[in-house]
C-alpha cells in the first residue's frame, strides 16, 4: 500500500497531464465566448467589404454569403445589389432562368444596378418596342455613369432631331471623347453590337437631320476629330456625333 501511494504521488507525468487538460479546457471555454472578428465589424463596413467583392465577382459574393451569418445578412443591403457584377449572366436567356436567378436580377434592376438597368433598357427599347420604358432605364443607368447606356441613350436622342437632338448631343459630349479615349469608345460599340446580335430587333431608329455649326459662320467652330482609326474628318461636335449615329443605326439594322 505504501509503495502504491508513493508511485501515485511521485509520478511527475500524471500531475503535468492533469494540469494541461485543465488548461486546454479553460482555453476552449474562452474561445467559445469570443465573438468572431467579422461579427465585431460595424454593419456599414461589412456592406462596403461585400460591395467590393460583389463588384468583381458574383461567385465570390455567393461564397462569402455561405461563409458566415454576418455576411449573409449584410448581402441583402441595397448597396450590394447596386454594385454586384452580373457579367457572368447572359443578356438574353434563351432558356427560362430559374426563379432564384430571375428574382436576383429583378432586384438588381429595382435597386439601381447600372448594368442591369442598361440591359433591361436595351431589351425594352429594341426588342419589346416599349420605347418610353426603355429610354427611362437607359437614362437611369446613364445617370449612374454607365458608359454604354450613356452612348445608346445619347444616340437615340440625337437621332430624333429637334430639342431631343441637343439633349443627346450634351449627353454624348459628357463622355469627353478624345483621341486618347477612342479605344474606350470602340469597346463601347463592340459591347453594344454583341448585345444587339443576341436579341430580336423589333424597334429600329430613324435618323433625322442634325443641325451643326459647320453649316454656319464659314465653319468658325470647326476642329479635327478622329472617329475612325483610318479616317480623320474636319467637323464640329454636332456633325462628328452625327457621323457616329449613322454608324450606330447601321449596327442596329445589322448592316455592320
mmCIF file of C-alpha atoms in Angstrom:
data_model
loop_
_atom_site.group_PDB
_atom_site.id
_atom_site.type_symbol
_atom_site.label_atom_id
_atom_site.label_comp_id
_atom_site.label_asym_id
_atom_site.label_seq_id
_atom_site.Cartn_x
_atom_site.Cartn_y
_atom_site.Cartn_z
ATOM 1 C CA UNK A 1 0.000 0.000 0.000
ATOM 2 C CA UNK A 2 2.770 2.397 0.897
ATOM 3 C CA UNK A 3 4.613 1.691 -2.336
ATOM 4 C CA UNK A 4 1.463 2.265 -4.351
ATOM 5 C CA UNK A 5 0.792 5.650 -2.743
ATOM 6 C CA UNK A 6 4.386 6.635 -3.331
ATOM 7 C CA UNK A 7 4.158 5.766 -7.003
ATOM 8 C CA UNK A 8 0.991 7.842 -7.473
ATOM 9 C CA UNK A 9 2.263 10.911 -5.691
ATOM 10 C CA UNK A 10 5.743 10.825 -7.122
ATOM 11 C CA UNK A 11 4.797 10.412 -10.788
ATOM 12 C CA UNK A 12 5.502 13.806 -12.412
ATOM 13 C CA UNK A 13 3.879 12.926 -15.723
ATOM 14 C CA UNK A 14 0.453 12.338 -14.202
ATOM 15 C CA UNK A 15 0.487 15.680 -12.454
ATOM 16 C CA UNK A 16 1.518 17.559 -15.578
ATOM 17 C CA UNK A 17 -1.040 15.766 -17.712
ATOM 18 C CA UNK A 18 -3.783 16.851 -15.316
ATOM 19 C CA UNK A 19 -2.692 20.483 -15.464
ATOM 20 C CA UNK A 20 -2.548 20.518 -19.279
ATOM 21 C CA UNK A 21 -6.048 19.097 -19.568
ATOM 22 C CA UNK A 22 -7.390 21.720 -17.202
ATOM 23 C CA UNK A 23 -5.663 24.491 -19.111
ATOM 24 C CA UNK A 24 -6.903 23.343 -22.538
ATOM 25 C CA UNK A 25 -10.467 23.126 -21.216
ATOM 26 C CA UNK A 26 -10.392 26.712 -19.989
ATOM 27 C CA UNK A 27 -8.918 27.874 -23.315
ATOM 28 C CA UNK A 28 -11.721 26.171 -25.213
ATOM 29 C CA UNK A 29 -14.279 27.851 -22.984
ATOM 30 C CA UNK A 30 -12.717 31.261 -23.629
ATOM 31 C CA UNK A 31 -12.721 30.658 -27.364
ATOM 32 C CA UNK A 32 -16.369 29.683 -27.272
ATOM 33 C CA UNK A 33 -17.257 33.012 -25.679
ATOM 34 C CA UNK A 34 -15.110 35.088 -28.066
ATOM 35 C CA UNK A 35 -17.042 36.827 -30.840
ATOM 36 C CA UNK A 36 -15.823 36.195 -34.439
ATOM 37 C CA UNK A 37 -13.757 39.008 -35.950
ATOM 38 C CA UNK A 38 -16.269 39.519 -38.785
ATOM 39 C CA UNK A 39 -19.131 39.862 -36.326
ATOM 40 C CA UNK A 40 -17.306 42.583 -34.430
ATOM 41 C CA UNK A 41 -17.146 44.855 -37.502
ATOM 42 C CA UNK A 42 -19.707 47.673 -37.924
ATOM 43 C CA UNK A 43 -22.519 46.942 -40.339
ATOM 44 C CA UNK A 44 -21.529 49.632 -42.850
ATOM 45 C CA UNK A 45 -18.008 48.210 -43.014
ATOM 46 C CA UNK A 46 -19.373 44.735 -43.743
ATOM 47 C CA UNK A 47 -21.544 46.140 -46.520
ATOM 48 C CA UNK A 48 -18.615 48.056 -48.028
ATOM 49 C CA UNK A 49 -16.411 44.950 -47.992
ATOM 50 C CA UNK A 50 -19.103 42.845 -49.628
ATOM 51 C CA UNK A 51 -19.774 45.541 -52.234
ATOM 52 C CA UNK A 52 -16.131 45.425 -53.279
ATOM 53 C CA UNK A 53 -16.274 41.641 -53.500
ATOM 54 C CA UNK A 54 -19.566 41.727 -55.417
ATOM 55 C CA UNK A 55 -18.297 44.281 -57.957
ATOM 56 C CA UNK A 56 -15.597 41.870 -59.124
ATOM 57 C CA UNK A 57 -17.380 38.527 -58.915
ATOM 58 C CA UNK A 58 -20.881 37.286 -58.189
ATOM 59 C CA UNK A 59 -19.403 33.873 -57.359
ATOM 60 C CA UNK A 60 -17.182 35.377 -54.657
ATOM 61 C CA UNK A 61 -20.203 37.165 -53.205
ATOM 62 C CA UNK A 62 -22.137 33.893 -53.127
ATOM 63 C CA UNK A 63 -19.268 32.124 -51.377
ATOM 64 C CA UNK A 64 -18.964 34.959 -48.860
ATOM 65 C CA UNK A 65 -22.664 34.615 -48.012
ATOM 66 C CA UNK A 66 -22.112 30.943 -47.303
ATOM 67 C CA UNK A 67 -19.068 31.566 -45.125
ATOM 68 C CA UNK A 68 -20.795 33.271 -42.178
ATOM 69 C CA UNK A 69 -24.142 34.527 -40.923
ATOM 70 C CA UNK A 70 -22.989 38.161 -40.733
ATOM 71 C CA UNK A 71 -22.114 38.243 -44.443
ATOM 72 C CA UNK A 72 -25.405 36.546 -45.278
ATOM 73 C CA UNK A 73 -27.359 39.325 -43.591
ATOM 74 C CA UNK A 74 -25.248 42.159 -44.981
ATOM 75 C CA UNK A 75 -25.563 40.787 -48.535
ATOM 76 C CA UNK A 76 -29.236 41.833 -48.646
ATOM 77 C CA UNK A 77 -28.311 45.514 -48.416
ATOM 78 C CA UNK A 78 -29.405 47.690 -51.352
ATOM 79 C CA UNK A 79 -25.831 48.918 -51.815
ATOM 80 C CA UNK A 80 -24.691 45.363 -52.609
ATOM 81 C CA UNK A 81 -27.256 44.938 -55.383
ATOM 82 C CA UNK A 82 -26.209 48.265 -56.883
ATOM 83 C CA UNK A 83 -22.589 47.155 -57.230
ATOM 84 C CA UNK A 84 -22.752 43.406 -57.855
ATOM 85 C CA UNK A 85 -21.282 42.215 -61.158
ATOM 86 C CA UNK A 86 -23.734 40.403 -63.436
ATOM 87 C CA UNK A 87 -21.284 39.936 -66.319
ATOM 88 C CA UNK A 88 -21.418 36.137 -65.996
ATOM 89 C CA UNK A 89 -25.154 36.114 -66.777
ATOM 90 C CA UNK A 90 -26.341 36.382 -70.400
ATOM 91 C CA UNK A 91 -28.308 39.416 -71.523
ATOM 92 C CA UNK A 92 -30.826 37.246 -73.344
ATOM 93 C CA UNK A 93 -31.890 33.986 -71.700
ATOM 94 C CA UNK A 94 -32.662 31.503 -74.457
ATOM 95 C CA UNK A 95 -33.915 29.103 -71.805
ATOM 96 C CA UNK A 96 -36.134 30.192 -68.889
ATOM 97 C CA UNK A 97 -33.933 31.212 -65.936
ATOM 98 C CA UNK A 98 -34.530 29.726 -62.508
ATOM 99 C CA UNK A 99 -36.830 31.543 -60.112
ATOM 100 C CA UNK A 100 -33.857 32.345 -57.868
ATOM 101 C CA UNK A 101 -31.849 33.899 -60.727
ATOM 102 C CA UNK A 102 -34.848 35.820 -62.034
ATOM 103 C CA UNK A 103 -35.547 37.181 -58.558
ATOM 104 C CA UNK A 104 -31.907 38.211 -58.133
ATOM 105 C CA UNK A 105 -31.738 40.040 -61.493
ATOM 106 C CA UNK A 106 -35.048 41.807 -60.857
ATOM 107 C CA UNK A 107 -33.743 43.004 -57.500
ATOM 108 C CA UNK A 108 -30.645 44.344 -59.248
ATOM 109 C CA UNK A 109 -32.874 46.349 -61.587
ATOM 110 C CA UNK A 110 -35.208 47.585 -58.850
ATOM 111 C CA UNK A 111 -32.355 48.608 -56.553
ATOM 112 C CA UNK A 112 -30.455 50.534 -59.213
ATOM 113 C CA UNK A 113 -27.685 48.330 -60.600
ATOM 114 C CA UNK A 114 -26.427 50.292 -63.666
ATOM 115 C CA UNK A 115 -25.569 47.237 -65.787
ATOM 116 C CA UNK A 116 -28.907 45.578 -65.006
ATOM 117 C CA UNK A 117 -30.830 48.751 -65.901
ATOM 118 C CA UNK A 118 -28.817 49.141 -69.117
ATOM 119 C CA UNK A 119 -29.592 45.582 -70.189
ATOM 120 C CA UNK A 120 -33.269 45.964 -69.383
ATOM 121 C CA UNK A 121 -33.359 49.260 -71.257
ATOM 122 C CA UNK A 122 -31.887 47.622 -74.372
ATOM 123 C CA UNK A 123 -34.444 44.803 -74.211
ATOM 124 C CA UNK A 124 -37.378 47.133 -73.593
ATOM 125 C CA UNK A 125 -36.458 49.611 -76.362
ATOM 126 C CA UNK A 126 -35.123 47.418 -79.166
ATOM 127 C CA UNK A 127 -36.777 44.033 -78.609
ATOM 128 C CA UNK A 128 -40.078 44.661 -76.817
ATOM 129 C CA UNK A 129 -40.591 48.057 -78.506
ATOM 130 C CA UNK A 130 -41.572 49.692 -75.219
ATOM 131 C CA UNK A 131 -39.886 52.933 -76.150
ATOM 132 C CA UNK A 132 -40.553 55.116 -73.141
ATOM 133 C CA UNK A 133 -39.828 52.351 -70.634
ATOM 134 C CA UNK A 134 -36.608 51.505 -72.444
ATOM 135 C CA UNK A 135 -35.486 55.129 -72.527
ATOM 136 C CA UNK A 136 -36.206 55.503 -68.816
ATOM 137 C CA UNK A 137 -33.998 52.534 -67.923
ATOM 138 C CA UNK A 138 -31.222 53.795 -70.205
ATOM 139 C CA UNK A 139 -31.496 57.264 -68.691
ATOM 140 C CA UNK A 140 -31.260 55.941 -65.127
ATOM 141 C CA UNK A 141 -28.224 53.824 -65.995
ATOM 142 C CA UNK A 142 -26.612 56.792 -67.753
ATOM 143 C CA UNK A 143 -27.131 58.993 -64.711
ATOM 144 C CA UNK A 144 -25.163 56.426 -62.693
ATOM 145 C CA UNK A 145 -22.219 56.750 -65.091
ATOM 146 C CA UNK A 146 -22.761 53.617 -67.204
ATOM 147 C CA UNK A 147 -20.751 54.260 -70.395
ATOM 148 C CA UNK A 148 -22.712 52.052 -72.806
ATOM 149 C CA UNK A 149 -26.049 53.349 -71.508
ATOM 150 C CA UNK A 150 -24.829 56.930 -71.961
ATOM 151 C CA UNK A 151 -23.778 56.161 -75.534
ATOM 152 C CA UNK A 152 -27.045 54.435 -76.526
ATOM 153 C CA UNK A 153 -29.267 56.978 -74.783
ATOM 154 C CA UNK A 154 -27.386 59.845 -76.423
ATOM 155 C CA UNK A 155 -27.507 58.189 -79.844
ATOM 156 C CA UNK A 156 -31.271 57.665 -79.654
ATOM 157 C CA UNK A 157 -31.946 61.252 -78.605
ATOM 158 C CA UNK A 158 -29.563 62.654 -81.219
ATOM 159 C CA UNK A 159 -31.247 60.645 -83.979
ATOM 160 C CA UNK A 160 -34.631 62.158 -83.134
ATOM 161 C CA UNK A 161 -33.670 65.679 -84.140
ATOM 162 C CA UNK A 162 -35.149 68.877 -82.705
ATOM 163 C CA UNK A 163 -34.805 69.540 -78.957
ATOM 164 C CA UNK A 164 -34.014 65.895 -78.305
ATOM 165 C CA UNK A 165 -31.060 66.237 -80.643
ATOM 166 C CA UNK A 166 -29.464 68.947 -78.494
ATOM 167 C CA UNK A 167 -30.096 66.950 -75.335
ATOM 168 C CA UNK A 168 -28.483 63.914 -76.909
ATOM 169 C CA UNK A 169 -25.516 65.990 -78.036
ATOM 170 C CA UNK A 170 -24.974 67.282 -74.499
ATOM 171 C CA UNK A 171 -25.106 63.741 -73.109
ATOM 172 C CA UNK A 172 -22.621 62.432 -75.684
ATOM 173 C CA UNK A 173 -20.256 65.349 -75.141
ATOM 174 C CA UNK A 174 -20.244 64.473 -71.447
ATOM 175 C CA UNK A 175 -18.376 61.309 -72.426
ATOM 176 C CA UNK A 176 -15.419 63.569 -73.352
ATOM 177 C CA UNK A 177 -14.322 61.535 -76.327
ATOM 178 C CA UNK A 178 -10.782 62.371 -77.395
ATOM 179 C CA UNK A 179 -8.113 60.507 -79.289
ATOM 180 C CA UNK A 180 -6.781 59.076 -76.050
ATOM 181 C CA UNK A 181 -10.231 57.629 -75.289
ATOM 182 C CA UNK A 182 -11.005 56.375 -78.784
ATOM 183 C CA UNK A 183 -10.320 52.778 -77.745
ATOM 184 C CA UNK A 184 -12.907 53.046 -74.976
ATOM 185 C CA UNK A 185 -15.484 54.246 -77.489
ATOM 186 C CA UNK A 186 -14.659 51.371 -79.810
ATOM 187 C CA UNK A 187 -15.036 48.862 -76.947
ATOM 188 C CA UNK A 188 -18.367 50.505 -76.148
ATOM 189 C CA UNK A 189 -19.578 49.957 -79.723
ATOM 190 C CA UNK A 190 -18.385 46.350 -79.671
ATOM 191 C CA UNK A 191 -20.313 45.543 -76.478
ATOM 192 C CA UNK A 192 -23.490 47.150 -77.794
ATOM 193 C CA UNK A 193 -23.170 45.338 -81.112
ATOM 194 C CA UNK A 194 -22.757 41.995 -79.311
ATOM 195 C CA UNK A 195 -25.883 42.621 -77.224
ATOM 196 C CA UNK A 196 -27.983 43.623 -80.239
ATOM 197 C CA UNK A 197 -26.892 40.484 -82.088
ATOM 198 C CA UNK A 198 -28.394 38.371 -79.284
ATOM 199 C CA UNK A 199 -31.895 39.837 -79.465
ATOM 200 C CA UNK A 200 -34.731 40.140 -81.951
ATOM 201 C CA UNK A 201 -34.852 43.767 -83.117
ATOM 202 C CA UNK A 202 -38.475 44.910 -83.265
ATOM 203 C CA UNK A 203 -37.821 48.624 -82.987
ATOM 204 C CA UNK A 204 -35.184 50.340 -85.063
ATOM 205 C CA UNK A 205 -34.342 54.058 -85.012
ATOM 206 C CA UNK A 206 -34.815 56.537 -87.807
ATOM 207 C CA UNK A 207 -32.245 59.229 -88.448
ATOM 208 C CA UNK A 208 -33.367 62.857 -88.621
ATOM 209 C CA UNK A 209 -31.271 65.803 -89.729
ATOM 210 C CA UNK A 210 -28.952 67.160 -87.059
ATOM 211 C CA UNK A 211 -28.127 70.852 -87.166
ATOM 212 C CA UNK A 212 -24.451 71.609 -86.754
ATOM 213 C CA UNK A 213 -22.187 74.640 -86.571
ATOM 214 C CA UNK A 214 -20.262 73.570 -89.660
ATOM 215 C CA UNK A 215 -23.147 75.000 -91.665
ATOM 216 C CA UNK A 216 -22.815 78.407 -90.002
ATOM 217 C CA UNK A 217 -20.221 81.205 -89.935
ATOM 218 C CA UNK A 218 -17.947 79.601 -92.513
ATOM 219 C CA UNK A 219 -17.008 76.776 -90.115
ATOM 220 C CA UNK A 220 -15.535 79.007 -87.400
ATOM 221 C CA UNK A 221 -16.170 76.351 -84.769
ATOM 222 C CA UNK A 222 -14.680 73.522 -86.766
ATOM 223 C CA UNK A 223 -11.940 71.295 -85.415
ATOM 224 C CA UNK A 224 -10.338 67.996 -86.365
ATOM 225 C CA UNK A 225 -11.722 64.912 -84.662
ATOM 226 C CA UNK A 226 -10.952 61.252 -85.161
ATOM 227 C CA UNK A 227 -13.859 58.820 -85.031
ATOM 228 C CA UNK A 228 -12.302 56.045 -87.033
ATOM 229 C CA UNK A 229 -8.727 54.891 -86.831
ATOM 230 C CA UNK A 230 -8.158 55.153 -90.563
ATOM 231 C CA UNK A 231 -10.055 58.387 -91.173
ATOM 232 C CA UNK A 232 -9.796 61.917 -89.825
ATOM 233 C CA UNK A 233 -12.504 64.449 -90.597
ATOM 234 C CA UNK A 234 -12.934 68.166 -90.030
ATOM 235 C CA UNK A 235 -16.093 68.691 -88.038
ATOM 236 C CA UNK A 236 -17.737 70.258 -85.007
ATOM 237 C CA UNK A 237 -19.191 68.260 -82.119
ATOM 238 C CA UNK A 238 -22.628 68.018 -83.728
ATOM 239 C CA UNK A 239 -21.610 66.664 -87.116
ATOM 240 C CA UNK A 240 -18.922 64.497 -85.519
ATOM 241 C CA UNK A 241 -21.548 62.717 -83.436
ATOM 242 C CA UNK A 242 -23.857 62.741 -86.467
ATOM 243 C CA UNK A 243 -21.311 60.535 -88.252
ATOM 244 C CA UNK A 244 -21.270 58.323 -85.189
ATOM 245 C CA UNK A 245 -25.052 57.993 -85.062
ATOM 246 C CA UNK A 246 -25.028 56.886 -88.705
ATOM 247 C CA UNK A 247 -22.689 54.042 -87.705
ATOM 248 C CA UNK A 248 -24.932 53.249 -84.733
ATOM 249 C CA UNK A 249 -28.022 52.980 -86.952
ATOM 250 C CA UNK A 250 -26.145 50.512 -89.178
ATOM 251 C CA UNK A 251 -25.287 48.434 -86.127
ATOM 252 C CA UNK A 252 -28.942 48.357 -85.043
ATOM 253 C CA UNK A 253 -30.070 47.390 -88.545
ATOM 254 C CA UNK A 254 -27.447 44.665 -88.745
ATOM 255 C CA UNK A 255 -25.649 46.258 -91.670
ATOM 256 C CA UNK A 256 -22.261 46.245 -89.879
#
